[in-house]
Amino acid sequence: MRALKIKNVKKSFGGVDILKGIDIEVEPGQFLILVGPSGCGKSTLMNLIAGLETVTSGEIVIGDRVVNDVPPKDRDIAMVFQSYALYPNMNVKKNITFGMEMRNVDKDEQEKILERVSKMLQIEHLLDRKPSQLSGGQRQRVAMGRALARDPGLFLFDEPLSNLDAKLRVEMRTEIKLLHQRTKTTVVYVTHDQIEAMTLGDRIAVMKDGHIQQFGTPHEIYDNPANMFVAGFIGSPSMNFIPTRIVAAEGGLGAEILHGEQNWIFPLQDPQGKLQAWVGKDVILGVRPEQFTAAEDDEPSYDCKVDIIEPTGPDTLVFVHLNGKEVVCRVHPKKAKHPGEIQRLTVDLTKAVVFDPKTEARIL
Amino acid sequence: MAKSTRFILYTVLLIAALFYLLPMYVMLTTSVKTMDEIRNGSLLAFPTGISLEAWGKAWDSACTGIQCSGLKPFFWNSVKIVVPAVILSTMLGAINGYVLTKWKFKGSDIIFSMMLFGVFMPLQVVLLPMSQTLGWMGLTESVWGLVTVHVLMGIASTTLFFRNYYVSIPDELVKAATLDGAGFFRIFWRIILPLSTPIIMVTFIWQFTNIWNDFLFGVVFSGSDSKPITVGLNNLVNTSTGVKEYNVDMAAAIIAGLPTMFIYFVAGKYFVRGLTAGAVKG
Ligand SMILES: Nc1ncnc2c1ncn2[C@@H]1O[C@H](COP(=O)(O)OP(=O)(O)O)[C@@H](O)[C@H]1O
Ligand SMILES: [Mg+2]
């Protein structure tokens, strides 16, 4: 396992800046997730780490070596690609041993490694098959086997599960997590799926337009999003963004909320006084769906007319309108009302966040 | 499909097939007839006996100008030109296609566009500069001169074939092999080339047919002992020593065409497959 440091890395293709100064530090053995919408430069960053492209400026450090000028094969890394990139003309065995052959590992050693890896991934019975004779999940395993045979200091995964169907994806996700716990190798894992990001990562870097929007643990990212983009990207269903105005309320400040004829003030806790400058101004209030729940019978409540409901099994998503904006609430199925009925809601505002509507930066 | 439609369809197809086969039939039957039979019978009449005399004459004793040794020397000249020219132009096309898709560099797209232009360039345009170039290279009037011409002229289309095939091979394959520690040539030999059989076949047939059937370059750039078979056939047919020997002419024409037919026969199925199929996935 190796540490990875990316220092102010920039990359442009033909004058177009794709990565605009990326800084990331990963400790040995950590599982780093790069997450962001398609086209934000995740694969480009992976290719830079792997050495398949050269950086325009900045530094990449693997272990204690600056690897900017080290060719890919000498960087002590292995990569699993989205399309698996298995060699179609070679059988599974050859696919796994090709790299060792290139590195002149002796034959006995190759056999030993092949045996260990194929056992670990349960692909022993597939060794003589060509990639075209494998199912998607099996190809995925072989691709991982090829990477494992390398026994690298750093694993790179570029959207390895995005070509699998939903069920298989969940299975492989668990398997990758187990594998990481077993090998303790440092991993950089690209995905655009925020659930994968939350479940797998020790650290998450949220990317957009060539910038790191936020870098932190899954909890930090979820509970303390740095801006509206991160808040909206991580979490499913997404955080509710309610346009509102900061007003003075009894004992502090609050957000003005209208629902039909009703007019409420959601009290906000602001111990550091960050909202003082925003009194009377428009802001965006961010509240996650699970913070809106059904009120108990004896609890004060916000009574809202239900637009539609979406039962998911464990919860029912209830859609209402606040300040003219659609808001999703996560309600216990037994308490969920039907469309057109009134849902008695309560809201936990301790984790509510407030954004500047213009810059989308976090205020509270 | 209704029976009647099917019947009409097959009739049309049959007529079309006959239409194409008729000249073939006339050539084959005429080539095994004797001159007497040709003079007295109809063009379409079935031969009364099979005489291979005309074939023998066309092969090694018919006159092509002042020299009377049949098509044999021309045939071997063509073989000596076609084999290296096809192999070289196919190899160069493969390497070019590989570089232009998997090892792009600044200006590689411009180079490709310029090569595309080469595919559509009329052959006549290059005659004079090419003859000058061959002179400088000391290859005038030789078999190797013609090989050079055909290789140079073939590169544009072979590159186009291979490039278009290789764009459908995922780049990630090359990236994976690079990470595995393989370099430029090893990736080519071990990964790209084994995936190229269909397009190699297409290029092979295409180049073989073009070069074997070439007449223009053969006439312009060959010397007295490096003339290809097309020139030989032309000379044979145009050399008149009294009577016109149709049976010999026909036999000679078939001999000139046999190798390309043979190639299609052997590798033709790959041709269609290679033109329609992209690279193997997964
Ligand atoms: N070799 C390249 N040449 C030019 N542009 C590229 C190249 N590779 C990637 N890009 C551009 O960089 C941007 C980011 O691509 P990529 O890193 O693949 O995004 P992601 O993996 O996050 O979906 C895209 O707009 C893409 O068009
Ligand atoms: Mg990508």
XYZ file of C-alpha atoms and ligand atoms in Angstrom:
674
model
C 0.000 0.000 0.000
C 1.154 3.419 -0.917
C 0.088 6.928 -0.117
C -1.019 9.130 -2.972
C -0.545 12.887 -3.164
C -1.861 15.025 -5.949
C -0.520 18.544 -5.781
C -2.118 21.335 -7.772
C -2.448 19.140 -10.853
C -3.700 20.786 -14.018
C -4.442 19.234 -17.363
C -5.529 20.789 -20.603
C -6.213 19.220 -23.983
C -5.432 21.498 -26.882
C -5.885 24.669 -24.843
C -9.064 23.514 -23.101
C -8.561 23.286 -19.348
C -10.056 20.030 -18.127
C -8.492 19.821 -14.647
C -7.980 23.181 -13.002
C -5.792 22.547 -9.995
C -6.544 19.327 -8.143
C -5.229 18.734 -4.603
C -5.799 15.378 -2.948
C -3.971 13.439 -0.260
C -4.698 9.811 0.491
C -3.128 7.870 3.331
C -1.808 4.348 2.779
C -4.622 1.828 2.776
C -7.409 4.348 2.329
C -10.234 3.989 -0.130
C -10.626 7.249 -2.038
C -13.709 7.913 -4.120
C -13.717 10.381 -6.976
C -17.303 11.225 -7.675
C -18.859 13.742 -9.998
C -21.076 14.112 -13.020
C -20.032 12.639 -16.325
C -17.445 14.738 -18.165
C -16.049 16.472 -15.077
C -12.568 15.009 -15.582
C -12.548 11.920 -13.366
C -11.116 9.594 -15.990
C -8.619 12.231 -16.985
C -7.381 12.403 -13.406
C -7.146 8.600 -13.285
C -5.142 8.545 -16.494
C -2.797 11.101 -14.997
C -2.309 9.016 -11.863
C -1.723 5.945 -14.025
C 0.679 7.820 -16.279
C -1.359 7.223 -19.419
C -1.465 10.986 -19.905
C 1.063 13.559 -18.772
C 0.141 16.409 -16.452
C 0.200 19.938 -17.821
C 1.452 21.160 -14.463
C 1.552 20.001 -10.868
C 2.909 16.941 -9.140
C 1.775 13.377 -8.537
C 3.424 11.482 -5.695
C 2.941 7.752 -5.164
C 4.540 6.443 -1.990
C 7.491 8.776 -1.589
C 8.278 9.139 -5.297
C 7.288 11.950 -7.582
C 6.057 9.910 -10.549
C 5.502 12.646 -13.125
C 8.213 11.167 -15.333
C 7.822 7.512 -14.358
C 6.254 5.339 -17.092
C 2.942 3.636 -16.224
C 4.390 0.160 -15.810
C 6.862 1.367 -13.174
C 4.351 3.245 -11.034
C 3.380 0.198 -8.973
C -0.290 0.541 -9.859
C -3.002 -1.580 -11.416
C -6.149 -0.333 -13.034
C -9.601 -1.753 -13.673
C -11.415 -0.108 -16.558
C -15.082 0.596 -17.089
C -15.156 -1.597 -20.206
C -12.918 -4.151 -18.431
C -10.485 -3.949 -21.353
C -9.852 -7.688 -21.392
C -7.732 -8.800 -24.329
C -10.330 -10.431 -26.604
C -7.806 -12.696 -28.325
C -6.500 -14.226 -25.102
C -8.195 -16.596 -22.702
C -8.759 -15.683 -19.077
C -5.530 -17.275 -17.917
C -3.488 -15.381 -20.486
C -5.311 -12.164 -19.661
C -4.205 -12.492 -16.066
C -0.642 -13.600 -16.758
C 0.108 -11.249 -19.673
C 1.335 -8.494 -17.389
C 3.565 -10.906 -15.475
C 4.973 -12.181 -18.744
C 5.776 -8.603 -19.741
C 7.540 -8.115 -16.426
C 9.462 -11.378 -16.845
C 8.043 -13.034 -13.758
C 9.161 -16.657 -13.903
C 6.688 -19.341 -14.955
C 6.287 -21.083 -11.603
C 5.676 -17.814 -9.863
C 3.106 -16.880 -12.527
C 1.237 -20.139 -11.930
C 1.235 -19.556 -8.186
C -0.115 -16.039 -8.499
C -2.693 -17.145 -11.062
C -3.900 -19.839 -8.695
C -4.117 -17.506 -5.722
C -5.952 -14.797 -7.625
C -8.384 -17.070 -9.433
C -9.223 -18.766 -6.157
C -9.799 -15.459 -4.420
C -12.196 -14.336 -7.151
C -13.697 -17.782 -7.804
C -12.857 -17.822 -11.474
C -10.833 -21.057 -11.522
C -13.352 -22.761 -13.794
C -13.175 -19.951 -16.348
C -9.447 -19.915 -17.029
C -9.658 -21.423 -20.509
C -12.490 -19.262 -21.754
C -12.233 -16.256 -24.008
C -13.688 -12.971 -22.711
C -16.494 -13.193 -25.269
C -17.662 -16.384 -23.554
C -18.069 -14.686 -20.179
C -20.991 -12.849 -18.620
C -20.619 -9.229 -17.550
C -20.029 -10.133 -13.933
C -17.426 -12.740 -14.846
C -15.563 -10.265 -17.045
C -15.582 -7.863 -14.144
C -13.974 -10.514 -11.951
C -11.337 -11.326 -14.512
C -10.501 -7.646 -14.848
C -10.058 -7.481 -11.081
C -8.002 -10.648 -11.188
C -5.666 -9.076 -13.686
C -5.213 -6.114 -11.375
C -4.758 -8.295 -8.282
C -2.097 -10.403 -10.004
C -0.045 -7.266 -10.168
C -0.150 -6.920 -6.360
C 0.207 -3.170 -6.699
C 0.729 -0.458 -4.122
C -2.197 1.440 -5.551
C -5.413 0.247 -7.211
C -7.238 2.427 -9.698
C -10.850 1.645 -10.543
C -12.557 3.696 -13.243
C -16.314 3.172 -12.933
C -15.836 -0.580 -12.708
C -19.451 -1.423 -11.977
C -21.333 0.899 -14.271
C -21.810 -1.739 -16.971
C -23.444 -4.243 -14.635
C -27.117 -4.624 -13.881
C -28.405 -3.302 -10.567
C -28.336 -6.547 -8.605
C -24.869 -7.556 -9.708
C -23.625 -4.055 -9.010
C -24.651 -4.299 -5.370
C -23.012 -7.729 -5.074
C -19.754 -6.618 -6.638
C -19.762 -3.486 -4.521
C -19.755 -5.602 -1.393
C -17.093 -7.814 -2.871
C -14.815 -4.904 -3.679
C -15.235 -3.653 -0.146
C -14.310 -7.070 1.256
C -11.352 -7.267 -1.069
C -10.125 -3.919 0.133
C -10.492 -4.910 3.751
C -8.510 -8.042 3.023
C -5.680 -6.574 0.934
C -5.540 -3.159 2.614
C -4.252 -1.687 -0.608
C -4.773 1.994 -1.278
C -7.604 2.463 -3.764
C -8.726 5.306 -5.972
C -12.204 4.567 -7.220
C -14.113 6.626 -9.762
C -17.861 6.584 -9.891
C -20.728 8.856 -10.795
C -22.998 6.875 -8.483
C -23.293 8.622 -5.149
C -24.471 5.457 -3.386
C -21.264 3.679 -4.377
C -19.393 6.724 -3.177
C -21.061 6.721 0.233
C -20.846 2.975 0.814
C -17.278 2.330 -0.329
C -15.232 5.386 0.481
C -13.021 6.321 3.409
C -12.589 9.653 1.693
C -14.683 11.231 -1.005
C -13.597 13.896 -3.447
C -16.569 15.486 -5.155
C -15.567 16.878 -8.528
C -17.239 19.256 -10.918
C -15.879 21.077 -13.959
C -12.281 20.198 -13.198
C -12.381 21.374 -9.587
C -12.582 19.456 -6.344
C -15.747 20.833 -4.766
C -15.177 19.094 -1.472
C -12.817 16.509 -0.057
C -13.674 14.681 3.155
C -15.125 11.621 4.813
C -18.527 10.389 3.612
C -20.100 11.803 6.774
C -18.551 15.214 6.383
C -19.677 15.348 2.795
C -23.187 14.268 3.660
C -23.747 16.326 6.782
C -21.585 19.294 5.978
C -21.687 19.909 2.251
C -19.442 22.773 1.179
C -21.862 24.118 -1.388
C -25.147 23.535 -3.128
C -23.622 21.288 -5.779
C -22.203 18.830 -3.254
C -25.379 18.974 -1.191
C -27.494 18.175 -4.227
C -25.181 15.562 -5.698
C -24.725 13.388 -2.631
C -27.813 11.793 -1.161
C -30.807 10.122 -2.707
C -33.370 11.493 -3.034
C -31.498 14.793 -3.214
C -31.548 17.443 -0.555
C -34.560 19.780 -0.777
C -33.625 23.302 -1.776
C -36.297 25.723 -0.606
C -36.022 29.354 -1.703
C -36.803 31.490 1.352
C -36.008 34.653 3.260
C -34.238 35.061 6.604
C -36.453 36.794 9.155
C -36.205 37.552 12.831
C -38.112 35.071 14.954
C -38.662 34.641 18.663
C -35.277 33.880 20.186
C -33.256 34.099 16.978
C -33.578 33.902 13.206
C -35.713 31.751 10.988
C -36.703 31.000 7.428
C -40.035 32.144 6.101
C -42.123 29.276 4.702
C -45.468 29.515 2.930
C -47.846 26.679 2.268
C -51.157 27.660 0.750
C -52.724 30.140 3.155
C -50.377 29.177 5.960
C -47.293 31.105 6.910
C -44.594 29.547 9.097
C -41.144 30.388 10.306
C -38.658 27.528 10.475
C -36.353 28.448 13.385
C -32.673 28.160 12.552
C -29.868 27.635 15.023
C -27.060 30.021 14.314
C -24.663 30.097 17.290
C -21.910 31.830 15.299
C -24.164 34.500 13.907
C -23.442 33.636 10.286
C -26.950 34.589 9.262
C -26.958 38.077 10.806
C -25.902 39.745 7.585
C -28.659 37.929 5.686
C -31.685 39.104 7.636
C -34.368 40.182 5.161
C -32.489 38.696 2.235
C -33.263 35.762 -0.042
C -31.421 32.509 0.637
C -31.803 28.817 -0.172
C -32.657 26.537 2.723
C -31.349 22.981 2.372
C -33.140 20.194 4.225
C -32.655 16.486 3.521
C -35.812 14.397 2.935
C -35.260 12.298 6.056
C -35.407 15.445 8.192
C -39.042 15.893 7.240
C -40.995 13.183 9.009
C -44.546 12.540 10.100
C -45.434 14.337 13.339
C -46.613 12.337 16.337
C -50.213 12.935 17.353
C -49.355 15.134 20.319
C -46.590 17.033 18.527
C -46.977 20.458 16.927
C -46.921 20.051 13.187
C -46.788 21.719 9.806
C -49.867 20.538 7.970
C -49.269 20.174 4.254
C -51.368 18.990 1.353
C -49.845 15.899 -0.277
C -49.224 16.106 -4.030
C -48.013 12.584 -4.762
C -46.467 9.699 -2.849
C -43.776 7.180 -3.803
C -43.621 4.102 -1.564
C -40.054 2.724 -1.544
C -40.678 -0.086 0.939
C -39.043 0.956 4.184
C -40.242 4.552 3.733
C -42.764 6.389 1.690
C -41.687 9.546 -0.077
C -44.320 12.212 0.321
C -44.179 15.196 -2.021
C -45.536 18.550 -0.861
C -45.028 22.163 -1.922
C -43.280 24.730 0.293
C -42.674 28.251 -0.987
C -43.854 27.016 -4.352
C -41.072 24.458 -4.532
C -41.568 20.698 -4.539
C -40.257 19.148 -1.326
C -39.696 15.450 -0.617
C -40.352 14.055 2.842
C -39.372 10.599 4.061
C -42.327 9.303 6.046
C -42.983 5.972 7.724
C -45.299 4.008 5.405
C -47.952 3.598 8.088
C -48.170 7.342 8.588
C -48.133 8.373 4.948
C -51.256 10.066 3.655
C -52.688 9.849 0.178
C -52.488 12.535 -2.477
C -54.911 15.361 -1.720
C -54.959 14.605 2.017
C -53.204 16.618 4.720
C -49.921 15.241 6.067
C -48.885 16.384 9.530
C -45.133 16.988 9.207
C -42.359 17.828 11.604
C -38.913 18.974 10.607
C -35.526 18.511 12.257
C -33.672 21.717 11.511
C -30.504 20.980 13.493
C -28.850 19.758 10.307
C -30.466 22.287 7.989
C -28.067 24.251 5.807
C -28.360 27.644 4.146
C -26.882 28.694 0.805
C -26.260 31.956 -0.975
C -28.618 31.778 -3.975
C -26.150 33.609 -6.241
C -22.810 31.940 -5.505
C -24.364 28.674 -4.222
C -21.808 28.806 -1.409
C -22.726 27.622 2.048
C -23.736 30.300 4.562
C -24.819 28.165 7.500
C -43.432 -14.132 -48.448
C -46.047 -15.397 -50.891
C -45.088 -18.239 -53.222
C -45.586 -16.146 -56.345
C -43.416 -13.305 -55.055
C -40.727 -15.783 -54.204
C -40.977 -17.276 -57.675
C -40.606 -13.874 -59.321
C -37.687 -13.017 -57.058
C -35.818 -16.192 -57.896
C -36.513 -15.763 -61.605
C -35.060 -12.267 -61.544
C -32.034 -13.444 -59.589
C -31.529 -16.351 -61.959
C -31.654 -14.086 -64.997
C -29.177 -11.713 -63.389
C -26.871 -14.614 -62.587
C -27.094 -15.940 -66.150
C -26.399 -12.488 -67.497
C -23.153 -12.378 -65.534
C -22.247 -15.988 -66.236
C -22.776 -15.823 -69.987
C -19.466 -14.123 -70.874
C -17.730 -16.567 -68.555
C -19.421 -19.411 -70.378
C -18.426 -18.076 -73.787
C -14.830 -17.610 -72.692
C -14.540 -21.062 -71.155
C -16.159 -22.928 -74.056
C -14.318 -20.970 -76.722
C -10.993 -21.611 -74.988
C -11.409 -25.395 -75.314
C -12.644 -25.339 -78.906
C -10.426 -25.760 -81.956
C -10.188 -22.923 -84.493
C -12.244 -24.989 -87.006
C -15.022 -25.416 -84.506
C -15.009 -21.718 -83.727
C -15.180 -20.751 -87.400
C -18.013 -23.114 -88.228
C -20.094 -23.131 -85.070
C -22.067 -20.558 -83.165
C -20.565 -18.543 -80.343
C -22.898 -20.139 -77.798
C -22.653 -23.701 -79.053
C -21.399 -26.301 -76.624
C -17.904 -27.598 -77.541
C -17.861 -31.003 -79.292
C -14.648 -32.002 -77.585
C -12.264 -30.523 -75.096
C -8.955 -29.403 -76.509
C -6.380 -27.860 -74.199
C -4.172 -26.846 -77.080
C -5.162 -23.169 -76.874
C -4.408 -23.135 -73.143
C -0.954 -24.550 -73.735
C -0.271 -22.033 -76.428
C -1.535 -19.111 -74.374
C 0.640 -20.214 -71.480
C 4.004 -20.664 -73.161
C 4.132 -20.193 -76.926
C 1.723 -17.501 -78.106
C 3.396 -14.405 -79.521
C 3.280 -11.165 -77.598
C 4.977 -8.919 -80.081
C 8.233 -10.284 -81.371
C 8.699 -12.631 -78.458
C 6.730 -15.895 -78.549
C 6.743 -17.448 -75.081
C 3.113 -17.017 -74.084
C 1.899 -15.441 -70.866
C 4.217 -17.447 -68.639
C 6.970 -14.835 -68.110
C 4.356 -12.092 -67.568
C 2.510 -14.251 -65.093
C 5.616 -14.744 -62.992
C 6.458 -11.050 -63.247
C 3.036 -10.270 -61.849
C 3.537 -12.736 -59.027
C 6.889 -11.142 -58.232
C 5.252 -7.720 -58.153
C 2.019 -8.603 -56.392
C 3.323 -10.699 -53.515
C 5.776 -8.182 -52.015
C 3.560 -5.213 -52.897
C 0.513 -6.693 -51.191
C 2.443 -7.751 -48.117
C 4.272 -4.447 -47.755
C 1.278 -2.218 -48.372
C -0.874 -4.243 -45.981
C 1.765 -4.114 -43.265
C 2.298 -0.397 -43.698
C -1.445 0.187 -43.681
C -1.775 -1.772 -40.451
C 1.013 0.142 -38.720
C -0.322 3.470 -39.988
C -3.846 2.656 -38.867
C -2.501 1.617 -35.468
C -0.539 4.846 -35.027
C -3.358 7.060 -36.304
C -5.867 5.599 -33.857
C -3.932 4.448 -30.804
C -0.840 6.667 -30.740
C -2.230 9.961 -31.914
C 0.171 12.841 -32.066
C -0.107 16.499 -32.948
C -1.103 16.669 -36.584
C -2.052 12.995 -36.933
C -5.543 13.925 -38.032
C -4.134 16.203 -40.709
C -1.917 13.421 -41.966
C -4.906 11.143 -42.122
C -6.924 13.677 -44.136
C -4.050 14.011 -46.546
C -3.917 10.249 -46.916
C -7.647 10.181 -47.586
C -7.002 12.581 -50.405
C -4.597 10.009 -51.799
C -7.418 7.475 -52.081
C -9.334 9.698 -54.460
C -6.386 11.015 -56.442
C -6.523 10.074 -60.143
C -3.676 7.727 -61.002
C -2.666 9.693 -64.070
C -1.619 12.589 -61.870
C 1.276 10.677 -60.380
C 2.700 9.184 -63.572
C 5.308 11.826 -64.316
C 6.492 12.573 -60.777
C 6.583 8.865 -60.055
C 8.713 8.125 -63.065
C 11.093 10.872 -61.961
C 11.210 9.443 -58.439
C 11.844 5.910 -59.684
C 14.680 7.302 -61.791
C 16.248 8.875 -58.714
C 15.845 5.640 -56.809
C 17.430 3.673 -59.667
C 14.381 1.441 -59.954
C 13.237 2.362 -63.453
C 11.868 -0.493 -65.556
C 12.353 -3.087 -62.844
C 10.020 -5.349 -60.918
C 11.003 -3.567 -57.705
C 10.115 -0.253 -59.299
C 6.584 -1.506 -59.845
C 6.485 -2.908 -56.321
C 7.431 0.534 -55.022
C 4.760 2.226 -57.095
C 2.057 -0.158 -55.961
C 3.076 0.060 -52.319
C 3.089 3.858 -52.395
C -0.215 4.031 -54.221
C -1.746 1.391 -51.968
C -0.843 2.948 -48.628
C -3.704 5.450 -48.784
C -6.414 2.818 -49.033
C -4.786 0.259 -46.752
C -4.301 2.941 -44.097
C -7.932 3.966 -44.463
C -9.101 0.357 -44.064
C -7.024 -0.307 -40.987
C -7.687 3.048 -39.375
C -11.438 2.646 -39.713
C -11.211 -0.829 -38.272
C -8.954 0.144 -35.398
C -11.096 3.080 -34.242
C -13.608 0.482 -33.125
C -11.031 -1.302 -30.967
C -11.396 0.319 -27.534
C -8.478 2.550 -26.522
C -8.713 1.066 -23.052
C -7.223 -2.133 -24.445
C -4.051 -0.261 -25.306
C -4.084 1.493 -21.943
C -4.445 -1.814 -20.128
C -1.562 -3.301 -22.100
C 0.572 -0.235 -21.431
C -0.032 -0.671 -17.712
C 0.825 -4.343 -18.105
C 4.192 -3.201 -19.386
C 3.860 -3.812 -23.119
C 5.304 -1.238 -25.508
C 4.383 0.036 -28.975
C 5.339 -3.044 -30.985
C 4.394 -5.633 -28.399
C 0.897 -4.207 -28.139
C 0.689 -4.289 -31.913
C 1.868 -7.883 -32.262
C 0.208 -9.432 -29.255
C -3.065 -7.570 -29.062
C -3.943 -5.486 -32.088
C -2.787 -7.756 -34.901
C -4.504 -10.905 -33.568
C -7.759 -8.923 -33.670
C -7.182 -7.835 -37.251
C -7.833 -10.984 -39.289
C -11.004 -9.720 -40.974
C -9.487 -6.421 -42.055
C -6.246 -8.069 -43.134
C -8.329 -10.285 -45.405
C -10.212 -7.323 -46.821
C -7.023 -5.404 -47.464
C -5.323 -8.448 -48.881
C -8.073 -9.125 -51.408
C -8.408 -5.462 -52.265
C -4.722 -4.939 -52.837
C -4.232 -8.230 -54.652
C -7.049 -7.490 -57.082
C -5.963 -3.913 -57.684
C -2.333 -4.710 -58.251
C -2.873 -7.861 -60.253
C -5.324 -6.073 -62.519
C -3.274 -2.906 -62.864
C -2.518 -2.000 -66.432
C -1.614 1.690 -66.396
C 1.422 1.490 -64.124
C 2.377 -1.808 -65.725
C 2.522 -0.212 -69.148
C 4.221 2.970 -68.042
C 6.834 1.811 -65.575
C 7.829 -1.671 -66.730
C 10.841 -2.627 -68.760
C 10.991 -5.367 -71.388
C 11.425 -8.110 -68.788
C 9.248 -6.753 -66.001
C 5.916 -6.454 -67.765
C 2.956 -7.708 -65.691
C 0.325 -10.110 -66.998
C -2.190 -7.439 -67.962
C 0.334 -5.956 -70.365
C 1.186 -9.438 -71.582
C -2.473 -10.192 -72.260
C -2.908 -6.937 -74.110
C 0.129 -7.611 -76.265
C -0.929 -11.182 -76.907
C -4.390 -10.194 -78.054
C -3.109 -7.323 -80.171
C -0.359 -9.258 -81.890
C -1.839 -10.377 -85.186
C -0.018 -12.973 -87.203
C -2.634 -13.710 -89.825
C -5.703 -15.347 -88.248
C -7.097 -14.210 -84.934
C -6.971 -17.161 -82.538
C -9.999 -16.568 -80.366
C -9.463 -19.736 -78.366
C -5.935 -18.661 -77.409
C -7.124 -15.142 -76.559
C -9.890 -16.520 -74.353
C -7.590 -18.979 -72.603
C -5.074 -16.183 -71.990
C -7.763 -13.909 -70.574
C -8.907 -16.624 -68.190
C -5.327 -17.322 -67.114
C -4.899 -13.620 -66.371
C -8.069 -13.595 -64.301
C -7.674 -16.912 -62.484
C -5.564 -15.749 -59.521
C -8.047 -13.060 -58.473
C -10.905 -15.524 -58.818
C -8.952 -17.979 -56.747
C -8.350 -15.385 -54.042
C -12.039 -14.526 -53.853
C -12.870 -18.182 -53.745
C -10.568 -18.812 -50.795
C -10.908 -15.601 -48.814
C -14.140 -14.106 -50.122
C -16.195 -14.961 -47.072
C -13.819 -12.902 -44.939
C -14.265 -10.003 -47.314
C -17.949 -9.555 -46.587
C -17.465 -10.373 -42.917
C -14.562 -7.937 -42.600
C -16.428 -5.127 -44.309
C -19.480 -5.482 -42.116
C -17.985 -6.438 -38.766
C -16.304 -3.997 -36.424
C -13.582 -5.134 -34.088
C -14.376 -7.801 -31.552
C -15.860 -6.437 -28.360
C -15.143 -7.475 -24.819
N -7.659 12.952 -25.059
C -8.536 13.973 -24.941
N -8.520 14.996 -25.815
C -9.395 16.009 -25.705
N -10.338 16.102 -24.762
C -10.416 15.112 -23.856
C -9.531 13.992 -23.897
N -9.840 13.164 -22.874
C -10.875 13.746 -22.232
N -11.223 14.916 -22.810
C -12.300 15.817 -22.357
O -12.141 16.011 -20.981
C -13.395 16.093 -20.339
C -13.406 15.160 -19.159
O -13.402 13.837 -19.607
P -13.327 12.601 -18.623
O -12.134 12.747 -17.756
O -13.402 11.368 -19.448
O -14.645 12.763 -17.783
P -15.348 11.751 -16.779
O -14.502 10.522 -16.672
O -15.465 12.508 -15.504
O -16.698 11.466 -17.354
C -14.444 15.781 -21.368
O -15.041 16.986 -21.764
C -13.668 15.192 -22.509
O -14.243 15.541 -23.727
Mg -14.945 8.506 -17.191
